[in-house]
Amino acid sequence: MSIDVEQLKAGVDLVAVVRQYVKLRKSGREFEGLCPFHAESTPSFTVIPHKGFVHCFGCGAHHDVIGFVQAITGADFHGACAQLGARDYQAAREGVRREVEAPLEGKWVALMPVPEDAPDLMAGNGWTVPIWNPKTSKLRRMKPTRVDAYHGADGALLGYVLRCDFPDHDTGKPRKWTPQVTWCVGEDGKRQWCLQAFPEPRPLLGLDALAAKPNAPVLVVEGEKCRAAGAGAWPQYAVVAWPGGSNGMGKVDWAPLAGREVVLWPDADDAGRKAMLGHCNDAGDVTPGVAMYAARSAARSIRLIDSSGMPKGWDIADALNVDGWAPRQLAAWAAARVIDVTVLPA
Ligand SMILES: [Zn+2]
């Protein structure tokens, strides 16, 4: 296929294309907005329609319309041309403008597994490629402190949970954010990485380990960091965690625990124990924990490593990475603290 690039570019409205991804404000003959290619709080990204390119004075990004679509969607040259040729942006201009201002939540559907031709989420130097946030209708790159890939039993990529650390906007105190990122298709067929949770029931982290070690006991820990620490230290276990924290537990597919010996490792605080064991309030309302989901999924046995008395919030990652415990030392400690779990009736 040969493409008449000049004709394609002449027939496309650069501003309308860019507006699909970036909120723009007119400034003389140009338009400006927050750069989608680097993190910034004041606009240095400029669209120069009469010259036919975009330019960022912050990071130096410089593209014509085809290059812009390539950079922002991860498409190759032909893919970008196809996207541009496939639509009448000029006619869609008003519609696009309305859409950018209206929330797009719910219009993106995660594809699992992620197709092999999807671009890598990480662009290098610790930055992601631009990720679409359907709730804010904004595209942004992120520099996460952790990137955990979720894989299916067959090893196929399902999506990611990122961890981003940042100071609180008001108090300056450190905060963390652990969004799920999935490869999604939009209503118009467009595909991109989105801040969109896994479809429910959501996958466990470590399905590949569960499948690879069908007879191994399963260690359930809270959070991606603990899962990585546990998996690295204890290869005799299939170590799993779940996405979405304690509030997301009920949205997870726990069925892969069927028939398995399950060992729960709670964070050493009240919230950690509640997450694993569930709890019952004064009115008698039961909030299920992992133990109950494991029981409902017909786990063969359910035990708990009693971490009470350890520092508040202490977990397997603290033991290995902060306190410097050797895996064997930790195993000996844990073996002395394993107790059987009585599952509350739900
Ligand atoms: Zn920039």
mmCIF file of C-alpha atoms and ligand atoms in Angstrom:
data_model
loop_
_atom_site.group_PDB
_atom_site.id
_atom_site.type_symbol
_atom_site.label_atom_id
_atom_site.label_comp_id
_atom_site.label_asym_id
_atom_site.label_seq_id
_atom_site.Cartn_x
_atom_site.Cartn_y
_atom_site.Cartn_z
ATOM 1 C CA MET A 1 0.000 0.000 0.000
ATOM 2 C CA SER A 2 1.396 3.402 -0.903
ATOM 3 C CA ILE A 3 0.135 6.463 0.881
ATOM 4 C CA ASP A 4 0.012 9.974 -0.520
ATOM 5 C CA VAL A 5 1.243 11.532 2.706
ATOM 6 C CA GLU A 6 0.896 15.157 1.619
ATOM 7 C CA GLN A 7 -2.656 14.604 0.459
ATOM 8 C CA LEU A 8 -3.537 12.811 3.685
ATOM 9 C CA LYS A 9 -2.049 15.584 5.809
ATOM 10 C CA ALA A 10 -3.771 18.289 3.791
ATOM 11 C CA GLY A 11 -7.121 16.607 4.292
ATOM 12 C CA VAL A 12 -6.810 16.265 8.063
ATOM 13 C CA ASP A 13 -7.553 18.923 10.662
ATOM 14 C CA LEU A 14 -4.512 18.854 12.947
ATOM 15 C CA VAL A 15 -6.238 20.741 15.761
ATOM 16 C CA ALA A 16 -9.229 18.391 15.761
ATOM 17 C CA VAL A 17 -6.956 15.364 15.853
ATOM 18 C CA VAL A 18 -4.898 16.716 18.738
ATOM 19 C CA ARG A 19 -8.080 17.738 20.585
ATOM 20 C CA GLN A 20 -9.024 14.088 20.821
ATOM 21 C CA TYR A 21 -6.188 13.720 23.307
ATOM 22 C CA VAL A 22 -5.310 17.138 24.648
ATOM 23 C CA LYS A 23 -7.497 19.932 25.947
ATOM 24 C CA LEU A 24 -6.462 22.950 23.889
ATOM 25 C CA ARG A 25 -6.873 26.689 24.318
ATOM 26 C CA LYS A 26 -6.590 29.094 21.401
ATOM 27 C CA SER A 27 -3.710 31.504 21.616
ATOM 28 C CA GLY A 28 -3.488 33.776 18.576
ATOM 29 C CA ARG A 29 -2.981 31.618 15.494
ATOM 30 C CA GLU A 30 -1.895 28.713 17.659
ATOM 31 C CA PHE A 31 -3.339 26.442 20.313
ATOM 32 C CA GLU A 32 -1.768 25.388 23.560
ATOM 33 C CA GLY A 33 -2.338 22.764 26.217
ATOM 34 C CA LEU A 34 -0.663 20.455 28.703
ATOM 35 C CA CYS A 35 1.858 18.253 26.945
ATOM 36 C CA PRO A 36 0.744 14.612 26.660
ATOM 37 C CA PHE A 37 4.363 13.510 26.296
ATOM 38 C CA HIS A 38 5.735 14.751 29.595
ATOM 39 C CA ALA A 39 4.303 15.611 33.003
ATOM 40 C CA GLU A 40 3.662 19.320 33.449
ATOM 41 C CA SER A 41 1.282 21.700 35.175
ATOM 42 C CA THR A 42 1.613 24.733 32.888
ATOM 43 C CA PRO A 43 1.108 24.377 29.138
ATOM 44 C CA SER A 44 4.172 24.241 26.951
ATOM 45 C CA PHE A 45 2.635 22.088 24.232
ATOM 46 C CA THR A 46 1.700 24.095 21.151
ATOM 47 C CA VAL A 47 -0.267 23.224 18.032
ATOM 48 C CA ILE A 48 0.698 25.337 15.048
ATOM 49 C CA PRO A 49 -1.965 24.621 12.411
ATOM 50 C CA HIS A 50 -0.635 26.879 9.659
ATOM 51 C CA LYS A 51 2.711 25.096 9.837
ATOM 52 C CA GLY A 52 1.181 21.663 10.283
ATOM 53 C CA PHE A 53 2.986 20.516 13.382
ATOM 54 C CA VAL A 54 2.882 20.331 17.148
ATOM 55 C CA HIS A 55 5.783 21.393 19.324
ATOM 56 C CA CYS A 56 6.482 21.121 23.047
ATOM 57 C CA PHE A 57 8.783 23.740 24.537
ATOM 58 C CA GLY A 58 9.137 21.575 27.640
ATOM 59 C CA CYS A 59 10.278 18.209 26.326
ATOM 60 C CA GLY A 60 11.011 19.050 22.706
ATOM 61 C CA ALA A 61 8.351 16.735 21.255
ATOM 62 C CA HIS A 62 7.849 17.800 17.655
ATOM 63 C CA HIS A 63 5.508 16.047 15.245
ATOM 64 C CA ASP A 64 3.404 16.443 12.177
ATOM 65 C CA VAL A 65 -0.089 14.992 12.399
ATOM 66 C CA ILE A 66 0.994 11.480 11.490
ATOM 67 C CA GLY A 67 3.900 11.550 13.921
ATOM 68 C CA PHE A 68 1.587 12.869 16.620
ATOM 69 C CA VAL A 69 -0.841 9.981 16.167
ATOM 70 C CA GLN A 70 2.051 7.522 16.154
ATOM 71 C CA ALA A 71 3.498 8.972 19.341
ATOM 72 C CA ILE A 72 0.237 9.153 21.196
ATOM 73 C CA THR A 73 -1.305 5.818 20.212
ATOM 74 C CA GLY A 74 1.845 3.788 19.753
ATOM 75 C CA ALA A 75 0.719 2.960 16.206
ATOM 76 C CA ASP A 76 3.296 2.515 13.470
ATOM 77 C CA PHE A 77 3.360 4.830 10.462
ATOM 78 C CA HIS A 78 0.811 2.892 8.419
ATOM 79 C CA GLY A 79 -1.427 2.398 11.419
ATOM 80 C CA ALA A 80 -1.428 6.120 12.093
ATOM 81 C CA CYS A 81 -2.233 6.872 8.453
ATOM 82 C CA ALA A 82 -5.083 4.367 8.566
ATOM 83 C CA GLN A 83 -6.478 6.003 11.681
ATOM 84 C CA LEU A 84 -6.326 9.411 10.049
ATOM 85 C CA GLY A 85 -7.762 8.257 6.767
ATOM 86 C CA ALA A 86 -10.516 6.286 8.392
ATOM 87 C CA ARG A 87 -12.264 9.253 9.889
ATOM 88 C CA ASP A 88 -13.594 12.592 8.855
ATOM 89 C CA TYR A 89 -12.133 14.738 11.587
ATOM 90 C CA GLN A 90 -13.285 17.963 9.981
ATOM 91 C CA ALA A 91 -16.908 16.897 10.206
ATOM 92 C CA ALA A 92 -16.433 15.324 13.611
ATOM 93 C CA ARG A 93 -14.858 18.444 15.019
ATOM 94 C CA GLU A 94 -17.842 19.713 16.979
ATOM 95 C CA GLY A 95 -18.650 16.241 18.191
ATOM 96 C CA VAL A 96 -15.106 15.706 19.368
ATOM 97 C CA ARG A 97 -15.134 18.964 21.256
ATOM 98 C CA ARG A 98 -18.313 17.955 23.081
ATOM 99 C CA GLU A 99 -16.944 14.532 23.813
ATOM 100 C CA VAL A 100 -13.754 15.842 25.334
ATOM 101 C CA GLU A 101 -15.765 17.823 27.845
ATOM 102 C CA ALA A 102 -18.180 15.000 28.665
ATOM 103 C CA PRO A 103 -17.009 12.075 30.805
ATOM 104 C CA LEU A 104 -16.236 9.000 28.763
ATOM 105 C CA GLU A 105 -16.403 6.558 31.653
ATOM 106 C CA GLY A 106 -17.792 3.180 30.744
ATOM 107 C CA LYS A 107 -17.089 3.528 27.063
ATOM 108 C CA TRP A 108 -13.823 1.639 27.199
ATOM 109 C CA VAL A 109 -13.705 -2.117 27.416
ATOM 110 C CA ALA A 110 -10.567 -3.933 28.526
ATOM 111 C CA LEU A 111 -9.284 -6.639 26.188
ATOM 112 C CA MET A 112 -7.826 -9.681 27.951
ATOM 113 C CA PRO A 113 -5.410 -11.052 27.120
ATOM 114 C CA VAL A 114 -3.665 -7.999 25.715
ATOM 115 C CA PRO A 115 -3.124 -8.578 21.961
ATOM 116 C CA GLU A 116 0.496 -9.133 21.042
ATOM 117 C CA ASP A 117 0.545 -6.150 18.699
ATOM 118 C CA ALA A 118 -0.338 -3.721 21.494
ATOM 119 C CA PRO A 119 2.529 -1.307 22.159
ATOM 120 C CA ASP A 120 4.574 -1.778 25.323
ATOM 121 C CA LEU A 121 3.154 0.154 28.253
ATOM 122 C CA MET A 122 6.580 1.327 29.322
ATOM 123 C CA ALA A 123 8.252 3.739 26.933
ATOM 124 C CA GLY A 124 11.695 3.734 28.539
ATOM 125 C CA ASN A 125 13.415 5.819 31.214
ATOM 126 C CA GLY A 126 10.742 4.713 33.663
ATOM 127 C CA TRP A 127 7.917 6.504 31.859
ATOM 128 C CA THR A 128 4.779 4.923 30.463
ATOM 129 C CA VAL A 129 3.424 5.669 27.035
ATOM 130 C CA PRO A 130 0.415 8.037 27.206
ATOM 131 C CA ILE A 131 -2.444 6.416 29.149
ATOM 132 C CA TRP A 132 -6.022 7.535 28.652
ATOM 133 C CA ASN A 133 -8.039 8.323 31.766
ATOM 134 C CA PRO A 134 -11.707 7.839 30.852
ATOM 135 C CA LYS A 135 -12.861 9.625 33.988
ATOM 136 C CA THR A 136 -11.075 12.865 33.229
ATOM 137 C CA SER A 137 -10.852 12.430 29.457
ATOM 138 C CA LYS A 138 -7.169 13.154 29.663
ATOM 139 C CA LEU A 139 -4.138 11.396 28.370
ATOM 140 C CA ARG A 140 -1.025 11.398 30.491
ATOM 141 C CA ARG A 141 2.260 9.682 30.844
ATOM 142 C CA MET A 142 3.233 8.457 34.265
ATOM 143 C CA LYS A 143 6.466 7.597 36.014
ATOM 144 C CA PRO A 144 5.439 4.781 38.360
ATOM 145 C CA THR A 145 7.602 3.467 41.181
ATOM 146 C CA ARG A 146 6.320 -0.079 40.540
ATOM 147 C CA VAL A 147 4.955 -1.827 37.475
ATOM 148 C CA ASP A 148 3.397 -5.248 38.049
ATOM 149 C CA ALA A 149 2.246 -7.240 35.047
ATOM 150 C CA TYR A 150 -0.708 -9.592 35.542
ATOM 151 C CA HIS A 151 -0.531 -12.792 33.521
ATOM 152 C CA GLY A 152 -3.063 -15.509 32.847
ATOM 153 C CA ALA A 153 -2.525 -19.185 33.591
ATOM 154 C CA ASP A 154 -1.058 -19.552 30.089
ATOM 155 C CA GLY A 155 1.341 -16.680 30.675
ATOM 156 C CA ALA A 156 -0.479 -14.208 28.430
ATOM 157 C CA LEU A 157 -0.401 -10.581 29.529
ATOM 158 C CA LEU A 158 -3.693 -9.406 31.070
ATOM 159 C CA GLY A 159 -2.821 -5.878 32.176
ATOM 160 C CA TYR A 160 -0.916 -3.981 34.834
ATOM 161 C CA VAL A 161 -1.138 -2.453 38.250
ATOM 162 C CA LEU A 162 1.071 0.599 38.606
ATOM 163 C CA ARG A 163 2.189 2.180 41.803
ATOM 164 C CA CYS A 164 2.714 5.922 41.827
ATOM 165 C CA ASP A 165 4.097 7.762 44.858
ATOM 166 C CA PHE A 166 3.542 11.474 45.194
ATOM 167 C CA PRO A 167 3.173 14.129 47.903
ATOM 168 C CA ASP A 168 -0.397 14.925 48.901
ATOM 169 C CA HIS A 169 -1.659 18.053 47.148
ATOM 170 C CA ASP A 170 -2.705 19.715 50.423
ATOM 171 C CA THR A 171 -0.585 18.266 53.190
ATOM 172 C CA GLY A 172 2.579 17.311 51.332
ATOM 173 C CA LYS A 173 2.509 13.910 53.030
ATOM 174 C CA PRO A 174 3.549 10.948 50.894
ATOM 175 C CA ARG A 175 0.654 9.194 49.201
ATOM 176 C CA LYS A 176 0.415 6.209 46.941
ATOM 177 C CA TRP A 177 -1.890 5.376 44.091
ATOM 178 C CA THR A 178 -2.144 1.917 42.524
ATOM 179 C CA PRO A 179 -4.235 2.167 39.357
ATOM 180 C CA GLN A 180 -5.080 -0.779 37.145
ATOM 181 C CA VAL A 181 -4.095 -0.231 33.524
ATOM 182 C CA THR A 182 -5.650 -2.294 30.760
ATOM 183 C CA TRP A 183 -5.562 -2.346 26.974
ATOM 184 C CA CYS A 184 -9.007 -1.145 25.965
ATOM 185 C CA VAL A 185 -11.158 -0.732 22.914
ATOM 186 C CA GLY A 186 -13.409 2.319 22.687
ATOM 187 C CA GLU A 187 -16.817 2.668 21.093
ATOM 188 C CA ASP A 188 -15.297 3.838 17.832
ATOM 189 C CA GLY A 189 -12.885 0.910 17.715
ATOM 190 C CA LYS A 190 -9.927 2.927 18.910
ATOM 191 C CA ARG A 191 -7.538 0.943 21.097
ATOM 192 C CA GLN A 192 -5.215 2.305 23.745
ATOM 193 C CA TRP A 193 -3.899 1.823 27.266
ATOM 194 C CA CYS A 194 -6.465 3.107 29.729
ATOM 195 C CA LEU A 195 -6.768 3.745 33.441
ATOM 196 C CA GLN A 196 -9.484 1.152 33.490
ATOM 197 C CA ALA A 197 -9.842 -1.663 36.007
ATOM 198 C CA PHE A 198 -9.721 -5.291 34.958
ATOM 199 C CA PRO A 199 -13.147 -6.566 33.950
ATOM 200 C CA GLU A 200 -14.882 -8.482 36.756
ATOM 201 C CA PRO A 201 -14.251 -11.008 38.035
ATOM 202 C CA ARG A 202 -10.724 -9.654 38.102
ATOM 203 C CA PRO A 203 -7.663 -11.886 37.788
ATOM 204 C CA LEU A 204 -5.342 -12.727 40.640
ATOM 205 C CA LEU A 205 -1.716 -11.668 40.362
ATOM 206 C CA GLY A 206 0.259 -14.908 40.001
ATOM 207 C CA LEU A 207 -2.123 -17.053 37.920
ATOM 208 C CA ASP A 208 0.908 -18.119 35.892
ATOM 209 C CA ALA A 209 2.664 -19.300 39.076
ATOM 210 C CA LEU A 210 -0.478 -21.156 40.201
ATOM 211 C CA ALA A 211 -0.607 -22.998 36.890
ATOM 212 C CA ALA A 212 3.125 -23.696 36.813
ATOM 213 C CA LYS A 213 3.109 -25.179 40.337
ATOM 214 C CA PRO A 214 -0.135 -27.148 40.482
ATOM 215 C CA ASN A 215 0.778 -29.003 43.681
ATOM 216 C CA ALA A 216 2.479 -26.169 45.549
ATOM 217 C CA PRO A 217 0.840 -24.513 48.523
ATOM 218 C CA VAL A 218 -0.501 -21.066 47.703
ATOM 219 C CA LEU A 219 0.700 -18.088 49.700
ATOM 220 C CA VAL A 220 -1.753 -15.181 49.540
ATOM 221 C CA VAL A 221 -0.272 -11.800 50.394
ATOM 222 C CA GLU A 222 -1.669 -8.284 50.221
ATOM 223 C CA GLY A 223 -0.366 -6.098 47.428
ATOM 224 C CA GLU A 224 1.909 -6.379 44.438
ATOM 225 C CA LYS A 225 5.068 -5.493 46.365
ATOM 226 C CA CYS A 226 4.571 -8.356 48.826
ATOM 227 C CA ARG A 227 3.760 -10.708 45.998
ATOM 228 C CA ALA A 228 7.071 -9.905 44.306
ATOM 229 C CA ALA A 229 8.999 -10.281 47.565
ATOM 230 C CA GLY A 230 7.337 -13.585 48.433
ATOM 231 C CA ALA A 231 7.688 -15.054 44.954
ATOM 232 C CA GLY A 232 11.385 -14.178 44.925
ATOM 233 C CA ALA A 233 12.105 -15.682 48.339
ATOM 234 C CA TRP A 234 9.889 -18.761 48.407
ATOM 235 C CA PRO A 235 9.894 -20.635 45.119
ATOM 236 C CA GLN A 236 8.288 -23.630 46.840
ATOM 237 C CA TYR A 237 5.060 -21.604 47.045
ATOM 238 C CA ALA A 238 2.791 -20.250 44.346
ATOM 239 C CA VAL A 239 2.492 -16.685 45.622
ATOM 240 C CA VAL A 240 -0.562 -14.639 44.683
ATOM 241 C CA ALA A 241 -2.072 -11.243 45.452
ATOM 242 C CA TRP A 242 -5.226 -9.564 44.224
ATOM 243 C CA PRO A 243 -5.840 -6.190 42.547
ATOM 244 C CA GLY A 244 -7.771 -3.343 44.119
ATOM 245 C CA GLY A 245 -6.843 -3.682 47.801
ATOM 246 C CA SER A 246 -9.252 -4.654 50.541
ATOM 247 C CA ASN A 247 -12.177 -2.959 48.799
ATOM 248 C CA GLY A 248 -11.573 -4.874 45.594
ATOM 249 C CA MET A 249 -11.498 -8.350 47.077
ATOM 250 C CA GLY A 250 -15.124 -9.146 46.245
ATOM 251 C CA LYS A 251 -14.541 -8.344 42.575
ATOM 252 C CA VAL A 252 -11.829 -10.964 42.142
ATOM 253 C CA ASP A 253 -12.044 -14.445 40.646
ATOM 254 C CA TRP A 254 -10.871 -16.677 43.501
ATOM 255 C CA ALA A 255 -11.825 -19.914 41.718
ATOM 256 C CA PRO A 256 -8.173 -20.777 40.915
ATOM 257 C CA LEU A 257 -7.722 -21.531 44.643
ATOM 258 C CA ALA A 258 -9.969 -24.581 44.287
ATOM 259 C CA GLY A 259 -8.334 -27.708 45.680
ATOM 260 C CA ARG A 260 -5.247 -25.818 46.876
ATOM 261 C CA GLU A 261 -3.568 -25.553 50.250
ATOM 262 C CA VAL A 262 -3.875 -21.856 51.008
ATOM 263 C CA VAL A 263 -1.706 -19.921 53.443
ATOM 264 C CA LEU A 264 -2.667 -16.334 54.188
ATOM 265 C CA TRP A 265 -0.086 -13.757 55.212
ATOM 266 C CA PRO A 266 -1.798 -10.670 56.600
ATOM 267 C CA ASP A 267 -0.101 -7.318 57.011
ATOM 268 C CA ALA A 268 0.581 -6.920 60.731
ATOM 269 C CA ASP A 269 -2.269 -4.587 61.585
ATOM 270 C CA ASP A 270 -6.010 -4.654 62.082
ATOM 271 C CA ALA A 271 -6.738 -3.812 58.443
ATOM 272 C CA GLY A 272 -4.416 -6.586 57.300
ATOM 273 C CA ARG A 273 -6.073 -9.208 59.487
ATOM 274 C CA LYS A 274 -9.548 -8.035 58.440
ATOM 275 C CA ALA A 275 -8.565 -8.308 54.796
ATOM 276 C CA MET A 276 -7.511 -11.932 55.261
ATOM 277 C CA LEU A 277 -10.059 -13.135 57.812
ATOM 278 C CA GLY A 278 -12.983 -10.833 57.235
ATOM 279 C CA HIS A 279 -14.757 -9.279 60.174
ATOM 280 C CA CYS A 280 -18.106 -8.911 61.784
ATOM 281 C CA ASN A 281 -19.421 -5.587 63.080
ATOM 282 C CA ASP A 282 -21.598 -5.065 66.185
ATOM 283 C CA ALA A 283 -24.755 -5.361 64.092
ATOM 284 C CA GLY A 284 -23.650 -8.794 62.920
ATOM 285 C CA ASP A 285 -22.847 -7.775 59.346
ATOM 286 C CA VAL A 286 -20.027 -9.898 57.984
ATOM 287 C CA THR A 287 -17.471 -8.411 55.616
ATOM 288 C CA PRO A 288 -15.766 -11.338 53.903
ATOM 289 C CA GLY A 289 -12.009 -11.722 53.824
ATOM 290 C CA VAL A 290 -9.755 -13.784 51.600
ATOM 291 C CA ALA A 291 -10.355 -16.819 53.860
ATOM 292 C CA MET A 292 -14.049 -16.799 52.999
ATOM 293 C CA TYR A 293 -13.468 -16.421 49.297
ATOM 294 C CA ALA A 294 -10.949 -19.251 49.449
ATOM 295 C CA ALA A 295 -13.454 -21.425 51.322
ATOM 296 C CA ARG A 296 -16.212 -20.654 48.819
ATOM 297 C CA SER A 297 -13.796 -21.577 46.046
ATOM 298 C CA ALA A 298 -13.260 -24.978 47.693
ATOM 299 C CA ALA A 299 -9.665 -24.500 48.786
ATOM 300 C CA ARG A 300 -8.402 -27.761 50.312
ATOM 301 C CA SER A 301 -7.115 -26.086 53.457
ATOM 302 C CA ILE A 302 -6.780 -22.547 54.769
ATOM 303 C CA ARG A 303 -4.126 -21.479 57.231
ATOM 304 C CA LEU A 304 -2.827 -18.152 58.420
ATOM 305 C CA ILE A 305 0.601 -16.881 59.387
ATOM 306 C CA ASP A 306 -0.042 -15.025 62.626
ATOM 307 C CA SER A 307 1.916 -11.788 62.348
ATOM 308 C CA SER A 308 0.508 -10.238 65.518
ATOM 309 C CA GLY A 309 3.107 -8.557 67.700
ATOM 310 C CA MET A 310 5.187 -7.471 64.746
ATOM 311 C CA PRO A 311 5.522 -3.734 63.961
ATOM 312 C CA LYS A 312 2.309 -2.141 62.676
ATOM 313 C CA GLY A 313 1.785 -2.901 59.012
ATOM 314 C CA TRP A 314 4.858 -5.156 58.836
ATOM 315 C CA ASP A 315 4.709 -7.494 55.863
ATOM 316 C CA ILE A 316 6.788 -10.002 53.911
ATOM 317 C CA ALA A 317 8.395 -7.239 51.821
ATOM 318 C CA ASP A 318 9.461 -5.418 55.003
ATOM 319 C CA ALA A 319 10.942 -8.633 56.389
ATOM 320 C CA LEU A 320 12.962 -9.393 53.265
ATOM 321 C CA ASN A 321 13.745 -5.975 51.828
ATOM 322 C CA VAL A 322 13.873 -3.698 54.875
ATOM 323 C CA ASP A 323 14.784 -5.908 57.824
ATOM 324 C CA GLY A 324 17.031 -8.037 55.651
ATOM 325 C CA TRP A 325 15.734 -11.417 56.795
ATOM 326 C CA ALA A 326 17.051 -14.358 54.815
ATOM 327 C CA PRO A 327 14.300 -16.429 53.171
ATOM 328 C CA ARG A 328 15.170 -19.437 55.386
ATOM 329 C CA GLN A 329 15.026 -17.301 58.509
ATOM 330 C CA LEU A 330 11.644 -15.985 57.454
ATOM 331 C CA ALA A 331 10.414 -19.490 56.637
ATOM 332 C CA ALA A 332 11.411 -20.688 60.103
ATOM 333 C CA TRP A 333 9.651 -17.748 61.720
ATOM 334 C CA ALA A 334 6.526 -18.331 59.622
ATOM 335 C CA ALA A 335 6.464 -22.074 60.273
ATOM 336 C CA ALA A 336 6.221 -21.417 64.010
ATOM 337 C CA ARG A 337 3.310 -19.060 63.463
ATOM 338 C CA VAL A 338 1.041 -20.976 61.130
ATOM 339 C CA ILE A 339 -2.427 -21.465 62.538
ATOM 340 C CA ASP A 340 -5.541 -23.066 61.134
ATOM 341 C CA VAL A 341 -8.299 -20.689 60.122
ATOM 342 C CA THR A 342 -11.903 -21.022 61.102
ATOM 343 C CA VAL A 343 -13.932 -19.379 58.366
ATOM 344 C CA LEU A 344 -16.806 -17.182 59.573
ATOM 345 C CA PRO A 345 -20.142 -18.187 58.101
ATOM 346 C CA ALA A 346 -21.100 -15.570 55.537
HETATM 347 ZN ZN ZN B 1 6.336 17.968 26.342
#
